[in-house]
XYZ file of N, CA and C in Angstrom:
501
model
N 122.526 127.888 178.263
C 123.146 128.578 176.950
C 122.696 127.706 175.554
N 122.126 128.123 174.484
C 121.690 127.031 173.316
C 122.935 127.355 172.566
N 123.504 126.280 171.860
C 124.384 126.174 170.798
C 124.322 125.442 170.182
N 124.360 125.654 168.923
C 123.855 124.617 167.782
C 124.468 124.903 166.673
N 124.467 123.781 165.661
C 125.264 124.083 164.261
C 123.972 123.728 163.064
N 123.950 124.726 161.862
C 123.485 124.308 160.778
C 124.245 124.122 159.508
N 124.162 122.888 158.702
C 124.613 122.908 157.533
C 123.788 122.880 156.462
N 124.387 123.076 155.519
C 123.844 123.144 154.219
C 124.574 123.330 153.188
N 124.278 122.032 151.927
C 124.766 122.333 150.670
C 124.429 123.258 149.622
N 125.294 123.914 149.700
C 125.277 125.369 148.264
C 125.584 124.972 147.274
N 125.021 125.119 146.081
C 125.509 124.693 144.803
C 126.486 125.624 144.059
N 127.528 125.665 144.165
C 128.420 126.601 144.280
C 130.029 126.527 144.605
N 130.772 127.070 144.129
C 132.122 126.945 144.490
C 132.277 128.037 145.940
N 133.313 128.095 146.520
C 133.606 128.906 147.381
C 133.604 130.333 147.382
N 134.201 130.784 146.075
C 134.538 132.154 145.361
C 133.035 132.388 145.010
N 132.300 131.699 144.616
C 130.946 132.438 144.038
C 129.949 132.573 145.166
N 130.099 131.641 146.262
C 129.221 131.904 147.511
C 129.438 133.160 148.415
N 131.058 133.706 148.542
C 131.009 134.520 149.125
C 130.675 135.855 148.001
N 131.095 135.865 147.081
C 130.593 137.060 146.087
C 129.310 137.588 146.343
N 128.374 136.276 146.413
C 126.604 136.408 146.425
C 126.586 136.382 147.948
N 127.508 136.239 148.952
C 126.684 136.280 150.197
C 127.066 138.058 150.796
N 128.053 138.435 149.765
C 128.160 139.934 150.308
C 127.641 141.216 149.152
N 126.847 140.356 148.528
C 125.991 141.287 147.330
C 124.710 142.100 148.188
N 124.740 143.242 147.911
C 123.622 143.863 148.740
C 122.255 143.429 148.422
N 122.271 143.401 146.868
C 120.997 143.489 146.336
C 120.448 142.000 146.488
N 121.250 141.005 146.399
C 121.103 139.219 146.840
C 120.735 139.510 148.048
N 121.325 140.166 149.308
C 120.698 140.091 150.697
C 119.458 140.714 151.275
N 119.180 142.058 150.531
C 117.751 142.660 150.390
C 116.704 141.723 150.149
N 116.832 140.841 149.344
C 116.085 140.194 148.414
C 115.893 138.745 149.150
N 116.620 138.269 149.990
C 117.082 137.263 150.239
C 116.137 137.306 151.680
N 116.338 138.308 152.532
C 115.592 138.805 153.767
C 114.110 139.148 153.393
N 113.838 140.139 152.468
C 112.014 140.353 152.502
C 111.924 139.416 151.654
N 112.314 138.713 150.514
C 111.492 137.856 149.932
C 111.453 136.318 150.472
N 112.849 135.705 150.341
C 113.017 134.273 150.853
C 112.764 134.158 152.211
N 113.034 135.548 153.121
C 112.694 135.075 154.582
C 111.231 135.794 155.355
N 110.773 136.615 154.512
C 109.594 137.484 154.606
C 109.912 138.314 155.692
N 111.122 138.992 156.002
C 111.162 139.837 156.609
C 110.247 141.507 156.200
N 109.551 142.127 157.044
C 108.889 143.534 156.840
C 110.064 144.475 156.628
N 111.116 144.321 156.887
C 112.267 145.586 156.500
C 113.446 144.595 156.883
N 114.329 145.109 155.903
C 115.846 144.767 156.127
C 116.544 145.692 155.024
N 117.788 146.027 155.868
C 118.620 146.863 154.761
C 120.389 146.550 154.973
N 121.031 146.603 154.120
C 122.305 146.481 154.737
C 122.831 147.854 154.563
N 123.125 148.348 155.901
C 123.447 149.641 156.515
C 124.760 150.029 155.705
N 125.745 149.311 155.987
C 127.197 149.313 155.461
C 127.683 148.428 155.415
N 128.543 148.584 154.249
C 129.784 147.227 154.199
C 130.907 147.953 153.479
N 132.292 147.340 154.396
C 133.841 147.992 153.843
C 134.400 146.775 153.739
N 135.348 147.158 152.744
C 136.359 145.829 152.487
C 137.502 146.293 152.701
N 138.377 145.947 153.148
C 139.958 145.815 153.170
C 140.715 144.876 152.595
N 142.054 144.667 152.339
C 142.829 143.734 152.070
C 142.444 142.656 153.052
N 142.489 142.477 154.590
C 142.572 141.829 155.237
C 141.002 141.385 155.994
N 139.712 142.160 155.545
C 138.661 142.123 155.805
C 137.527 142.601 155.234
N 136.358 142.100 155.351
C 135.192 142.781 154.960
C 134.343 142.882 156.352
N 133.889 144.138 156.267
C 132.937 144.351 157.398
C 131.515 144.607 156.922
N 130.395 144.380 157.715
C 129.079 144.619 157.170
C 128.102 144.769 158.508
N 127.067 145.737 158.383
C 126.253 146.113 159.404
C 124.926 145.842 158.611
N 123.938 145.071 159.084
C 122.559 145.379 158.702
C 121.410 145.463 159.855
N 120.406 145.893 159.270
C 119.254 145.963 160.358
C 118.307 145.498 159.583
N 117.422 144.875 160.666
C 116.057 144.221 159.931
C 115.247 144.008 160.731
N 113.795 143.865 160.890
C 112.901 143.774 161.496
C 112.093 142.362 160.950
N 112.436 140.996 161.691
C 112.196 139.701 161.403
C 110.697 139.620 161.481
N 109.919 138.594 160.860
C 108.506 137.996 160.774
C 108.775 137.225 161.847
N 108.401 137.447 163.095
C 108.187 136.380 164.232
C 107.158 135.492 164.262
N 107.469 134.172 164.696
C 106.626 133.326 165.092
C 106.864 132.688 166.618
N 106.590 133.308 167.541
C 106.697 133.058 168.932
C 105.736 132.997 169.914
N 105.838 131.879 170.794
C 104.998 132.099 171.834
C 104.530 133.260 172.152
N 103.454 133.652 172.897
C 103.085 134.892 173.780
C 103.928 135.253 174.568
N 104.190 134.313 175.403
C 105.358 135.123 176.616
C 106.838 135.667 176.197
N 107.214 135.013 175.120
C 108.308 135.749 174.483
C 107.907 137.050 173.672
N 106.830 136.704 173.048
C 106.439 138.096 172.482
C 106.326 139.178 173.411
N 106.136 138.917 174.341
C 105.630 139.911 175.398
C 106.860 140.596 175.812
N 108.354 139.856 175.743
C 109.338 140.286 176.174
C 110.164 141.177 174.934
N 109.934 140.710 173.845
C 110.589 141.108 172.295
C 109.763 142.124 171.993
N 108.050 142.254 172.290
C 107.615 143.553 171.887
C 107.087 143.312 170.068
N 106.207 143.705 169.649
C 105.536 144.093 168.654
C 106.179 144.869 167.497
N 107.301 145.409 167.990
C 108.079 146.669 167.118
C 109.544 145.841 167.357
N 109.878 144.558 167.362
C 111.092 144.019 167.508
C 112.167 143.946 166.231
N 113.188 144.613 166.287
C 114.204 144.614 165.344
C 115.533 144.156 165.797
N 116.372 144.185 164.969
C 117.612 143.877 165.439
C 118.831 144.398 164.522
N 120.010 144.581 165.313
C 121.136 144.872 164.246
C 122.400 143.961 164.374
N 122.809 143.274 163.110
C 123.699 142.763 162.792
C 125.301 143.147 162.413
N 126.351 142.767 163.298
C 126.952 143.301 163.051
C 128.128 141.938 162.581
N 128.983 142.131 161.337
C 129.864 140.875 161.033
C 131.205 141.486 160.373
N 132.043 140.465 160.455
C 133.343 140.358 159.967
C 133.930 139.109 159.109
N 134.384 139.243 158.280
C 134.761 138.063 157.570
C 136.440 138.350 157.189
N 137.221 137.404 157.878
C 138.628 137.171 157.530
C 138.931 136.872 156.388
N 139.447 137.430 155.672
C 139.815 137.167 154.280
C 141.087 135.882 154.163
N 141.890 136.175 155.223
C 142.978 134.863 155.240
C 141.908 133.497 155.578
N 141.383 133.211 156.560
C 140.720 132.331 157.063
C 139.460 132.097 156.676
N 138.746 132.860 156.031
C 137.784 132.763 155.149
C 136.745 132.319 156.013
N 136.614 132.833 157.210
C 135.087 132.718 158.354
C 134.621 134.192 158.185
N 133.414 133.902 158.513
C 132.482 135.222 158.717
C 131.953 135.273 160.109
N 132.474 135.918 161.289
C 131.634 136.026 162.647
C 130.357 137.218 162.519
N 129.830 136.896 163.374
C 128.742 138.248 163.314
C 128.108 138.126 164.688
N 127.603 139.229 165.187
C 127.271 139.364 166.898
C 125.569 140.076 166.172
N 124.260 139.696 166.855
C 123.113 140.263 166.655
C 123.173 141.353 167.959
N 122.351 142.395 167.586
C 121.711 143.158 168.818
C 120.317 143.694 168.947
N 119.731 142.851 169.763
C 118.358 143.078 169.175
C 117.718 144.408 170.203
N 116.637 144.947 169.606
C 116.056 146.160 170.101
C 115.455 146.069 171.407
N 115.144 144.906 171.828
C 114.900 144.657 173.544
C 115.249 143.612 174.068
N 115.727 143.750 175.080
C 116.210 143.101 176.397
C 117.864 142.664 175.958
N 118.445 143.887 175.139
C 119.867 143.727 174.424
C 120.732 143.126 175.406
N 120.257 143.601 177.094
C 121.579 142.879 178.289
C 121.450 141.618 178.067
N 120.509 141.133 177.714
C 119.948 139.592 178.447
C 119.687 138.764 177.221
N 119.998 138.930 175.752
C 119.825 138.129 175.092
C 120.937 138.277 173.877
N 121.577 137.202 173.638
C 122.973 136.816 172.837
C 122.619 136.005 171.587
N 122.618 136.572 170.435
C 122.997 135.740 169.521
C 124.510 136.058 168.468
N 125.063 135.161 168.296
C 126.366 135.300 167.847
C 126.780 134.016 167.150
N 127.519 134.253 166.151
C 128.073 132.598 165.677
C 129.488 133.147 164.318
N 129.546 131.819 163.905
C 130.352 131.941 162.816
C 129.894 130.954 161.739
N 130.559 131.300 160.380
C 130.080 130.874 159.178
C 131.443 130.630 158.169
N 131.385 129.250 158.168
C 132.550 128.931 157.285
C 131.975 127.789 156.402
N 132.742 127.436 155.204
C 132.710 126.677 154.243
C 133.757 125.524 153.945
N 132.820 124.307 153.737
C 133.748 123.115 153.329
C 133.453 122.952 151.772
N 134.662 122.955 150.954
C 134.281 122.042 149.649
C 133.802 120.976 149.517
N 133.174 120.634 148.632
C 132.555 119.493 148.134
C 132.296 119.054 146.517
N 133.738 118.956 146.077
C 133.638 118.983 144.986
C 134.294 120.411 144.262
N 133.769 120.444 142.866
C 134.331 121.535 142.099
C 133.446 122.712 142.414
N 131.896 122.512 142.370
C 130.823 123.364 142.202
C 129.756 123.264 143.265
N 130.523 122.839 144.577
C 129.451 122.858 145.514
C 130.273 122.782 146.955
N 129.639 124.000 147.953
C 130.435 123.654 149.229
C 129.550 123.380 150.527
N 129.729 123.148 151.403
C 129.036 123.080 152.776
C 129.275 124.154 153.518
N 128.002 124.409 153.843
C 128.086 126.272 154.451
C 127.895 125.691 156.037
N 128.520 125.986 156.702
C 128.438 125.236 158.297
C 128.311 127.002 159.158
N 127.203 126.750 159.836
C 127.043 127.982 161.035
C 126.715 127.289 162.335
N 127.709 127.806 163.079
C 128.008 127.724 164.589
C 127.481 128.748 165.070
N 126.276 128.376 165.807
C 125.516 129.766 166.725
C 125.218 129.455 168.159
N 125.609 130.522 168.944
C 124.880 130.796 170.025
C 123.822 131.700 170.272
N 123.047 131.238 170.974
C 121.599 131.864 170.860
C 121.361 131.568 172.654
N 121.346 132.644 173.694
C 121.290 132.567 174.300
C 120.356 133.760 175.422
N 119.329 133.550 176.296
C 118.570 134.241 176.813
C 118.623 134.240 178.301
N 119.271 135.069 179.360
C 119.013 135.526 180.663
C 118.151 135.937 180.882
N 116.560 135.197 181.130
C 115.761 135.918 181.627
C 115.064 135.101 182.253
N 114.802 135.047 183.711
C 114.297 134.481 184.542
C 112.499 133.925 184.491
N 112.717 132.755 184.302
C 111.401 131.779 184.092
C 111.031 131.482 182.643
N 111.677 132.439 181.762
C 111.186 132.133 180.597
C 112.405 132.242 179.354
N 113.668 132.254 179.865
C 114.599 132.088 179.167
C 114.867 130.754 178.532
N 114.459 129.629 178.879
C 114.355 128.615 178.372
C 113.624 128.406 176.777
N 112.480 129.293 177.400
C 111.300 129.139 175.988
C 111.779 129.957 175.092
N 112.434 131.395 175.405
C 112.970 132.437 174.599
C 114.192 131.438 173.499
N 115.231 130.945 174.092
C 116.154 129.999 173.219
C 115.407 129.315 172.627
N 114.526 128.206 173.267
C 114.109 127.351 172.130
C 113.294 127.425 170.941
N 112.693 128.719 171.539
C 111.926 129.339 170.237
C 112.816 130.202 169.203
N 113.748 130.512 169.765
C 114.894 131.200 169.210
C 115.402 130.481 168.093
N 115.832 129.588 168.483
C 116.567 128.224 168.025
C 115.638 127.858 166.408
N 114.374 127.658 167.307
C 113.445 126.969 166.375
C 113.561 128.040 164.817
N 113.348 129.037 165.244
C 113.165 130.300 164.237
C 114.660 130.202 163.647
N 115.411 130.244 164.079
C 116.647 130.355 163.388
C 117.072 129.216 162.401
N 116.652 128.154 163.059
C 117.188 127.172 162.093
C 115.861 127.199 161.030
N 114.869 127.221 160.964
C 113.956 127.606 159.672
C 114.314 128.504 158.796
N 115.272 129.928 159.377
C 115.995 130.830 158.699
C 116.870 130.203 157.818
N 117.616 129.546 158.304
C 118.960 129.031 157.902
C 118.507 128.287 156.646
N 117.470 127.305 157.130
C 116.971 126.549 155.810
C 116.069 127.048 154.735
N 115.556 127.851 154.976
C 114.878 128.717 153.997
C 115.916 129.470 153.016
N 117.134 130.187 153.566
C 117.737 130.954 152.994
C 118.725 130.198 152.005
N 119.145 128.471 152.268
C 119.775 127.764 151.663
C 119.022 127.504 150.369
N 117.527 127.011 150.735
C 116.845 127.133 149.476
C 116.672 128.149 148.320
N 116.882 129.218 148.940
C 116.826 130.708 148.182
C 118.150 130.908 147.499
N 119.101 130.629 148.200
C 120.262 130.791 147.729
C 120.721 129.880 146.513
N 120.348 128.692 146.950
C 120.547 127.603 145.595
C 119.355 127.980 144.118
N 118.739 128.635 144.481
C 117.564 128.784 143.528
C 118.260 129.946 142.764
N 118.533 131.207 143.825
C 119.109 132.484 143.055
C 120.316 131.702 142.132
N 121.645 130.956 142.594
C 122.170 130.558 141.983
C 121.904 129.831 140.359
N 120.869 128.968 140.598
C 120.425 128.245 139.262
C 120.023 129.197 138.429
N 119.432 130.420 139.181
C 118.729 131.246 138.273
C 119.646 132.739 137.278
N 120.778 132.622 138.294
C 121.852 133.406 137.743
C 123.296 132.926 137.310
N 122.888 131.564 137.018
C 124.042 131.183 136.705
C 124.277 131.488 135.167
N 126.002 131.904 135.020
C 125.976 132.339 133.494
C 127.057 130.849 132.720
């Protein structure tokens, strides 16, 4: 099983971060423009006093080895379901792939640590697991590489968005 952590500094306070994180327009631009997804949409988002839930669907641009693409297919998509605990300020999510859903697992948590008044450290702990005989390790390493690159790009995009939209 692949388990790893990615951290980035985001140039805003926690309140601003979560406001942007849950902004539908920002998310659709992030995934399409910043991450190059051919398709991405926030399907639903609901807020209660104790939690925010969101369901999104996307078709990522994949850069994976041939054997991995054979398993995933050319029309690979996923659905992400996430839940933000208002009290703990932790986002948990699970991705369900369109192919081999019973053999692939991607899920994790996202939390923030303040760094001064106008900066946070975004910490994502990710589980990336593939239980497919013979190529599970290749799928995990390729998936981790793609996920790390995506999180890196999202941090750059979010910081640029904040700089351009700061008041």
